[in-house]
Amino acid sequence: MSLKSTPHSVKRWQLSGTDYEPEQEHKLRSETRLSMWTPLNNKTNNTQLFEERMNLVLHWFDLWTDRQRKQLLHSLLARCSKCQLKSCRDLLIETVPVTHLDFTAVLPRFLSLYVMSFLSPRDLCSAAQVSWHWRVLAEQDCLWAGRSIRRGWFLPYTPGEKEFGAWKNHYVSCVSTLDWLTPREAAEQYGTLSRQSTGETEEEEERRKERRIRQMIRDKLQEEKRESVRTRRAWGSNTRQEGARGTLTGRLSSSLTLTSWPALSWPQKTVGSSSLDLSLDLGGLSTSQSLERVQVSTLSSERANKASRSLSSFTCRPAASHSVPAVLCPAPSLLLLMSNRVPAYELLLSGVKAGVVVVLFDHRGTLSALLTQAQRAISGQRVQRLGLLAPGGTEEIHLLHGCSLSQQTLLTPDHRDFWEKLSGWVAKREEGGVVDIFSPLAASASGVALMQTLSTLTGLEVQAPMGLGTGSFQNILSEWSDGSVCTGISILQPAGPPLLYVCESVLQAWCRQAQWMEEALGELRGCLGPRLQRASLQARGRALGHFLWEEICLEELCVSEGMKEALIEGLAAIQEESRPVEFLALFLTRWSEENEGQTRCGQEKGLSPLSQLPQTALDWRGAVARELHHSERVYLGKLDAVLKVYQEPLTAALNSNRAILSFADIHIILRPVAQILELNREFQVDLEARLQQWGAEQCVGDVFVKLCLKLRVYTNYLNNYTTALHTIDKCRETKPSFRAFLKRADRTPATHMLSLQELLLCPVWRTQEYVTLLQAVSVHTPPAHPDHTHLSSALSSMLRFRDFTQKVKRNSERDRLMEETQQMIQGCPNLNEGNRQLIITQDASLLRSPDDQIPDSLKTYEHVSDVGLFLFNDALMLTRRTVLHTAFTLAHRSTHTFLASVSLCSLAVREITHTRYVSHAFVLEGPCRSWVCATERAEERENFLCVLRSAMKSALRGHQ
């Protein structure tokens, strides 16, 4: 066989891609020096040849055996320098970590004991054989005392200070000496089914009694253990100041107090011969058998006495539950859950009565956090009544952000677990336990169904307002439904439940002015927010409420409707008097005397006001219709003021060639109001005609249906509402004559002391009131009534329009928030893209670790800068936050500079365990880099991460 021209040691396919080309051999020789394989004077060819030969070597490496690979690696490492070996070491450590630590040597002692508390006695004995340190931990008394006491095995002596493993030895001794009998011995002693036992000695009878009593003690301790576990707090969170756990005044052998024992929960009564409660339910035994069990033998009495002497140095306080005596820890009588989304809640907090525990919760939290906050507030005690004050309507309650309570969501696992646990802290229905909901649920069929389901779930009586009052929150002061409304019986009661929580004067002032005070307090919070960032919301609210109530004397400023009318008449007549102050005083005195005389004459004639009639004798459909007619007249008066005070003068000035506004601007601002006024005047006429001939069979639903057929007028008004406001602001800034006109016309008696912008908001509020009043009429209209069909149709139309109104409002708020965010951040990219909306913002600190190879438990961090986290529905934006303080003042302001932006689909989040070096920290990992951030409080981190994870899940679902 003739040899080929190619080298015999290398095959041709192995030479593919290399520089082996016979025709170029002469050329390569001219370009190399000292070697034909490495062109030193050509860097490009050198790099190409290196990559090709490295690929060739790697291909050979894949074909070799394990032994050949190890031999090659050994030869290569022997030729490497020290710096190259260090690089190999770092690479190997990163790929194959060699860190193996004993958790008992790294974790604190109490955490190691907590981990071992989950082991069984057999596993603890096995762990004690690992090492000397593990034996010391595995034989601690705090791990064995609870297991012994739960089984009724009490240590018969007091351990010494340096005695070690006393409870473990006692547990092992008790286990090894159990009264266990073989089947034959049991048959000889107790007999069988066919042959009864014949001669029982007195000692055996005493032994059986002792076993029965011991089993009774075990059952009682197990029951109290379950009760304490159900009401206790998380492990390790109890302190001496809280008093929710029992503590030991004596000192154990391990120098640990009872509060540091992870697996031990003392019963509510001190264990001893005189404090053991043996009056248990004996499960259907006869009286003689019950007495026989209670009579303790001499042997068991001696053992119990020894146990009581051994625990004589212990002073156990009862666990936090409803069985705590009122002398030691008086139980609160009322519990009020109040959302911080309630307008002007600071005023309500200032008027809370004594004996009422208020839980002001953040609407951005979770149900579990709210439950924990309520549990801490009442310290595990039972309350007589539970009140819930949160934003809501006639069908649902906006309990938390994105978590509404309605008939559909009540039976979900989260809501069901929340209400079952919360109702366990309220007295039973037989003892007067009631749940008061400050939302007009009783005004709609869906709300009544929600109340009925909630009453069935909690086993308590549920009460709510009937929604007969109009206004922002004035339905709270109207009639309240009794618990029997859930059964279909309309039994009403005066507005008594709210007055049990808050003073009447404060509640009335808040209900009437909540909407206006919320706007003022919103501006006040915006001014004081940067200065009082470290102050809690509750302290800030109480300070503001104290200022309004004590300094301004808000109670003295609240006047009745009659006094307002008298003041208006007096002010109208005071213009012609030379001494106005004396005239006004005399006028008010005469008016008061005349009013008292008319009231006295009316009472003598037997004319009693409507509110003094018994509630069951009233026609509730008629009451709602009269309320509708009265509120409609007030509403029409405000709309008519818009035309008389604003449209007519502006139109007259335009016709006289002294125009204040152009025709187009007047048309944009005031033309929709004129259309609404024309529509509602027809509605008012039809409604007044029905009221003049009111009877049990009278109908108002067809009048509402006629109104609903023309709701396009309101739809056009809502679509034009934002444009009208922008037009007013633009004209007010650019036209001084219009600015002077508004200054003369706004907030006068003719405009009901309202401005033009506030009057334009009245149609939006009125549609909300229509829904409430329609639901109230529907509840009191039986299905057989001829008006039921029209009311249902009108109510469904109004509900759809209400949803449309809320959608327009959300879109407006979203646009405003995005515009403010765009202006706030310097160098920010365009945010108005797609359907993007801002979810939450959070201030945090940006951290950096000097060495990433250190374990997380020992890793230290340094503060790099302050950052702002802006979470959108599709991305997370990080900004560099700079705090600038103002000279000679305590005020400061924050500026934001764009730092980075990460899509939620490619973002990962990881929490950092709390250590002595860092707290409340978490890691945000993007495709290219990661950021370590930390918040000031644990609540802020938990809330932000919860919202972030929810937004990430939604973004991933939308991306898929």
Tab-separated table of N, CA and C in Angstrom, residues 413-507:
chain	number	residue	atom	x	y	z
A	413	PRO	N	-60.771	31.957	50.321
A	413	PRO	CA	-60.021	31.471	51.498
A	413	PRO	C	-59.451	32.587	52.366
A	414	ASP	N	-58.913	33.659	51.745
A	414	ASP	CA	-58.299	34.726	52.537
A	414	ASP	C	-59.340	35.449	53.386
A	415	HIS	N	-60.447	35.856	52.763
A	415	HIS	CA	-61.484	36.564	53.513
A	415	HIS	C	-62.133	35.649	54.555
A	416	ARG	N	-62.362	34.427	54.213
A	416	ARG	CA	-63.009	33.500	55.148
A	416	ARG	C	-62.133	33.285	56.381
A	417	ASP	N	-60.845	33.063	56.158
A	417	ASP	CA	-59.944	32.875	57.297
A	417	ASP	C	-59.843	34.138	58.140
A	418	PHE	N	-59.844	35.312	57.468
A	418	PHE	CA	-59.755	36.579	58.205
A	418	PHE	C	-60.957	36.779	59.107
A	419	TRP	N	-62.162	36.577	58.589
A	419	TRP	CA	-63.361	36.830	59.390
A	419	TRP	C	-63.583	35.744	60.441
A	420	GLU	N	-63.177	34.529	60.167
A	420	GLU	CA	-63.314	33.484	61.191
A	420	GLU	C	-62.417	33.761	62.383
A	421	LYS	N	-61.179	34.185	62.131
A	421	LYS	CA	-60.287	34.500	63.242
A	421	LYS	C	-60.710	35.780	63.957
A	422	LEU	N	-61.145	36.767	63.180
A	422	LEU	CA	-61.545	38.035	63.806
A	422	LEU	C	-62.797	37.865	64.649
A	423	SER	N	-63.747	37.069	64.193
A	423	SER	CA	-64.969	36.860	64.972
A	423	SER	C	-64.709	36.060	66.237
A	424	GLY	N	-63.601	35.308	66.291
A	424	GLY	CA	-63.277	34.582	67.512
A	424	GLY	C	-62.905	35.487	68.659
A	425	TRP	N	-62.576	36.740	68.388
A	425	TRP	CA	-62.225	37.702	69.441
A	425	TRP	C	-63.406	38.564	69.852
A	426	VAL	N	-64.583	38.290	69.302
A	426	VAL	CA	-65.792	39.043	69.634
A	426	VAL	C	-66.709	38.134	70.449
A	427	ALA	N	-67.432	38.736	71.380
A	427	ALA	CA	-68.359	37.959	72.202
A	427	ALA	C	-69.398	37.275	71.338
A	428	LYS	N	-69.937	36.177	71.837
A	428	LYS	CA	-70.910	35.413	71.084
A	428	LYS	C	-72.214	36.192	70.917
A	429	ARG	N	-73.050	35.701	69.984
A	429	ARG	CA	-74.320	36.371	69.734
A	429	ARG	C	-75.187	36.389	70.982
A	430	GLU	N	-75.167	35.290	71.763
A	430	GLU	CA	-75.972	35.243	72.984
A	430	GLU	C	-75.488	36.255	74.012
A	431	GLU	N	-74.202	36.600	73.969
A	431	GLU	CA	-73.653	37.566	74.911
A	431	GLU	C	-73.700	38.994	74.386
A	432	GLY	N	-74.310	39.206	73.240
A	432	GLY	CA	-74.439	40.558	72.685
A	432	GLY	C	-73.369	40.929	71.681
A	433	GLY	N	-72.687	39.948	71.088
A	433	GLY	CA	-71.661	40.244	70.109
A	433	GLY	C	-72.256	40.756	68.806
A	434	VAL	N	-71.772	41.901	68.319
A	434	VAL	CA	-72.325	42.566	67.145
A	434	VAL	C	-71.158	43.048	66.278
A	435	VAL	N	-71.364	43.023	64.966
A	435	VAL	CA	-70.441	43.598	63.995
A	435	VAL	C	-71.132	44.797	63.349
A	436	ASP	N	-70.572	45.988	63.539
A	436	ASP	CA	-71.125	47.227	62.995
A	436	ASP	C	-70.294	47.651	61.788
A	437	ILE	N	-70.930	47.716	60.618
A	437	ILE	CA	-70.268	48.109	59.382
A	437	ILE	C	-70.774	49.492	58.983
A	438	PHE	N	-69.863	50.457	58.893
A	438	PHE	CA	-70.231	51.842	58.635
A	438	PHE	C	-70.360	52.099	57.139
A	439	SER	N	-71.081	51.277	56.439
A	439	SER	CA	-71.373	51.450	55.014
A	439	SER	C	-72.824	51.060	54.781
A	440	PRO	N	-73.537	51.747	53.894
A	440	PRO	CA	-74.980	51.488	53.723
A	440	PRO	C	-75.258	50.185	52.991
A	441	LEU	N	-74.849	49.060	53.556
A	441	LEU	CA	-75.094	47.768	52.918
A	441	LEU	C	-76.575	47.416	52.931
A	442	ALA	N	-77.302	47.887	53.958
A	442	ALA	CA	-78.714	47.535	54.063
A	442	ALA	C	-79.583	48.259	53.049
A	443	ALA	N	-78.985	49.074	52.172
A	443	ALA	CA	-79.763	49.806	51.180
A	443	ALA	C	-79.883	49.060	49.863
A	444	SER	N	-79.235	47.925	49.718
A	444	SER	CA	-79.299	47.175	48.459
A	444	SER	C	-79.461	45.696	48.756
A	445	ALA	N	-80.005	44.986	47.774
A	445	ALA	CA	-80.193	43.548	47.945
A	445	ALA	C	-78.855	42.826	48.046
A	446	SER	N	-77.864	43.271	47.259
A	446	SER	CA	-76.543	42.642	47.347
A	446	SER	C	-75.910	42.885	48.705
A	447	GLY	N	-76.092	44.096	49.245
A	447	GLY	CA	-75.553	44.374	50.573
A	447	GLY	C	-76.219	43.551	51.655
A	448	VAL	N	-77.546	43.380	51.559
A	448	VAL	CA	-78.255	42.555	52.540
A	448	VAL	C	-77.787	41.103	52.448
A	449	ALA	N	-77.570	40.624	51.235
A	449	ALA	CA	-77.060	39.257	51.079
A	449	ALA	C	-75.651	39.134	51.656
A	450	LEU	N	-74.835	40.162	51.496
A	450	LEU	CA	-73.499	40.151	52.095
A	450	LEU	C	-73.579	40.122	53.615
A	451	MET	N	-74.485	40.909	54.185
A	451	MET	CA	-74.660	40.900	55.635
A	451	MET	C	-75.122	39.536	56.131
A	452	GLN	N	-76.024	38.918	55.394
A	452	GLN	CA	-76.525	37.609	55.802
A	452	GLN	C	-75.423	36.555	55.738
A	453	THR	N	-74.637	36.575	54.678
A	453	THR	CA	-73.535	35.607	54.560
A	453	THR	C	-72.486	35.849	55.645
A	454	LEU	N	-72.187	37.110	55.920
A	454	LEU	CA	-71.214	37.421	56.958
A	454	LEU	C	-71.721	37.012	58.335
A	455	SER	N	-73.011	37.195	58.586
A	455	SER	CA	-73.585	36.769	59.861
A	455	SER	C	-73.528	35.250	60.011
A	456	THR	N	-73.804	34.533	58.933
A	456	THR	CA	-73.726	33.070	58.988
A	456	THR	C	-72.294	32.603	59.194
A	457	LEU	N	-71.336	33.278	58.561
A	457	LEU	CA	-69.940	32.872	58.663
A	457	LEU	C	-69.370	33.130	60.050
A	458	THR	N	-69.687	34.284	60.625
A	458	THR	CA	-69.114	34.654	61.919
A	458	THR	C	-69.973	34.232	63.096
A	459	GLY	N	-71.252	33.958	62.862
A	459	GLY	CA	-72.139	33.638	63.972
A	459	GLY	C	-72.480	34.834	64.824
A	460	LEU	N	-72.329	36.050	64.290
A	460	LEU	CA	-72.589	37.278	65.034
A	460	LEU	C	-73.692	38.059	64.337
A	461	GLU	N	-74.210	39.046	65.049
A	461	GLU	CA	-75.220	39.932	64.491
A	461	GLU	C	-74.535	41.046	63.718
A	462	VAL	N	-74.947	41.277	62.485
A	462	VAL	CA	-74.335	42.275	61.607
A	462	VAL	C	-75.317	43.414	61.397
A	463	GLN	N	-74.859	44.648	61.609
A	463	GLN	CA	-75.687	45.835	61.450
A	463	GLN	C	-75.014	46.802	60.491
A	464	ALA	N	-75.831	47.589	59.770
A	464	ALA	CA	-75.327	48.557	58.790
A	464	ALA	C	-76.385	49.634	58.587
A	465	PRO	N	-75.997	50.823	58.108
A	465	PRO	CA	-76.981	51.881	57.834
A	465	PRO	C	-77.887	51.511	56.673
A	466	MET	N	-79.096	52.125	56.678
A	466	MET	CA	-80.059	51.884	55.615
A	466	MET	C	-79.815	52.761	54.394
A	467	GLY	N	-78.953	53.763	54.505
A	467	GLY	CA	-78.629	54.597	53.357
A	467	GLY	C	-79.703	55.588	52.986
A	468	LEU	N	-80.526	56.020	53.952
A	468	LEU	CA	-81.601	56.964	53.633
A	468	LEU	C	-81.105	58.395	53.566
A	469	GLY	N	-79.947	58.693	54.157
A	469	GLY	CA	-79.400	60.043	54.131
A	469	GLY	C	-78.550	60.262	52.896
A	470	THR	N	-78.558	61.473	52.360
A	470	THR	CA	-77.749	61.813	51.204
A	470	THR	C	-76.575	62.655	51.654
A	471	GLY	N	-75.544	62.646	50.863
A	471	GLY	CA	-74.324	63.347	51.220
A	471	GLY	C	-73.158	62.376	51.216
A	472	SER	N	-71.995	62.881	51.627
A	472	SER	CA	-70.799	62.060	51.540
A	472	SER	C	-70.863	60.883	52.502
A	473	PHE	N	-70.989	61.147	53.801
A	473	PHE	CA	-71.038	60.080	54.796
A	473	PHE	C	-72.218	60.250	55.751
A	474	GLN	N	-73.224	61.015	55.364
A	474	GLN	CA	-74.328	61.286	56.280
A	474	GLN	C	-75.264	60.103	56.427
A	475	ASN	N	-75.115	59.067	55.597
A	475	ASN	CA	-75.963	57.886	55.792
A	475	ASN	C	-75.620	57.159	57.083
A	476	ILE	N	-74.443	57.433	57.659
A	476	ILE	CA	-74.098	56.823	58.948
A	476	ILE	C	-75.026	57.330	60.036
A	477	LEU	N	-75.485	58.580	59.897
A	477	LEU	CA	-76.381	59.159	60.902
A	477	LEU	C	-77.837	58.795	60.667
A	478	SER	N	-78.137	58.079	59.590
A	478	SER	CA	-79.518	57.675	59.344
A	478	SER	C	-79.851	56.425	60.143
A	479	GLU	N	-81.027	55.846	59.859
A	479	GLU	CA	-81.463	54.650	60.587
A	479	GLU	C	-80.558	53.465	60.257
A	480	TRP	N	-80.358	52.627	61.270
A	480	TRP	CA	-79.538	51.431	61.119
A	480	TRP	C	-80.434	50.203	61.157
A	481	SER	N	-80.077	49.200	60.392
A	481	SER	CA	-80.833	47.956	60.373
A	481	SER	C	-80.443	47.096	61.556
A	482	ASP	N	-81.442	46.409	62.082
A	482	ASP	CA	-81.170	45.430	63.119
A	482	ASP	C	-80.607	44.173	62.476
A	483	GLY	N	-80.105	43.246	63.307
A	483	GLY	CA	-79.579	42.007	62.762
A	483	GLY	C	-80.624	41.181	62.071
A	484	SER	N	-81.908	41.432	62.346
A	484	SER	CA	-82.973	40.663	61.708
A	484	SER	C	-83.200	41.046	60.263
A	485	VAL	N	-82.504	42.109	59.763
A	485	VAL	CA	-82.659	42.453	58.353
A	485	VAL	C	-82.114	41.357	57.467
A	486	CYS	N	-81.194	40.532	58.029
A	486	CYS	CA	-80.649	39.424	57.252
A	486	CYS	C	-81.685	38.341	57.012
A	487	THR	N	-82.740	38.338	57.808
A	487	THR	CA	-83.786	37.338	57.634
A	487	THR	C	-84.957	37.856	56.816
A	488	GLY	N	-84.874	39.130	56.383
A	488	GLY	CA	-85.920	39.686	55.538
A	488	GLY	C	-86.905	40.558	56.281
A	489	ILE	N	-86.708	40.797	57.570
A	489	ILE	CA	-87.615	41.629	58.363
A	489	ILE	C	-86.974	42.992	58.519
A	490	SER	N	-87.672	44.044	58.118
A	490	SER	CA	-87.114	45.388	58.160
A	490	SER	C	-87.383	46.015	59.522
A	491	ILE	N	-86.536	45.734	60.466
A	491	ILE	CA	-86.624	46.337	61.794
A	491	ILE	C	-85.498	47.347	61.887
A	492	LEU	N	-85.845	48.619	62.018
A	492	LEU	CA	-84.859	49.676	62.010
A	492	LEU	C	-84.688	50.243	63.403
A	493	GLN	N	-83.554	50.843	63.618
A	493	GLN	CA	-83.249	51.485	64.885
A	493	GLN	C	-82.530	52.791	64.599
A	494	PRO	N	-82.589	53.759	65.527
A	494	PRO	CA	-81.879	55.023	65.290
A	494	PRO	C	-80.390	54.789	65.145
A	495	ALA	N	-79.699	55.856	64.758
A	495	ALA	CA	-78.253	55.755	64.523
A	495	ALA	C	-77.526	55.657	65.843
A	496	GLY	N	-77.738	54.559	66.572
A	496	GLY	CA	-77.110	54.375	67.867
A	496	GLY	C	-75.748	53.735	67.827
A	497	PRO	N	-75.509	52.711	66.970
A	497	PRO	CA	-74.201	52.055	66.975
A	497	PRO	C	-73.015	52.989	66.761
A	498	PRO	N	-73.055	53.958	65.828
A	498	PRO	CA	-71.872	54.820	65.687
A	498	PRO	C	-71.585	55.657	66.921
A	499	LEU	N	-72.633	56.023	67.667
A	499	LEU	CA	-72.428	56.856	68.849
A	499	LEU	C	-71.784	56.096	69.987
A	500	LEU	N	-71.717	54.771	69.891
A	500	LEU	CA	-71.005	53.989	70.896
A	500	LEU	C	-69.499	54.087	70.731
A	501	TYR	N	-69.053	54.453	69.535
A	501	TYR	CA	-67.622	54.525	69.266
A	501	TYR	C	-67.086	55.961	69.309
A	502	VAL	N	-67.853	56.916	68.743
A	502	VAL	CA	-67.378	58.287	68.596
A	502	VAL	C	-68.404	59.224	69.214
A	503	CYS	N	-67.918	60.331	69.759
A	503	CYS	CA	-68.812	61.340	70.332
A	503	CYS	C	-69.753	61.867	69.247
A	504	GLU	N	-70.973	62.194	69.658
A	504	GLU	CA	-72.001	62.579	68.691
A	504	GLU	C	-71.632	63.869	67.963
A	505	SER	N	-71.126	64.864	68.700
A	505	SER	CA	-70.807	66.138	68.052
A	505	SER	C	-69.690	65.975	67.030
A	506	VAL	N	-68.679	65.182	67.379
A	506	VAL	CA	-67.571	64.963	66.436
A	506	VAL	C	-68.056	64.184	65.223
A	507	LEU	N	-68.898	63.176	65.444
A	507	LEU	CA	-69.383	62.361	64.341
A	507	LEU	C	-70.253	63.173	63.389
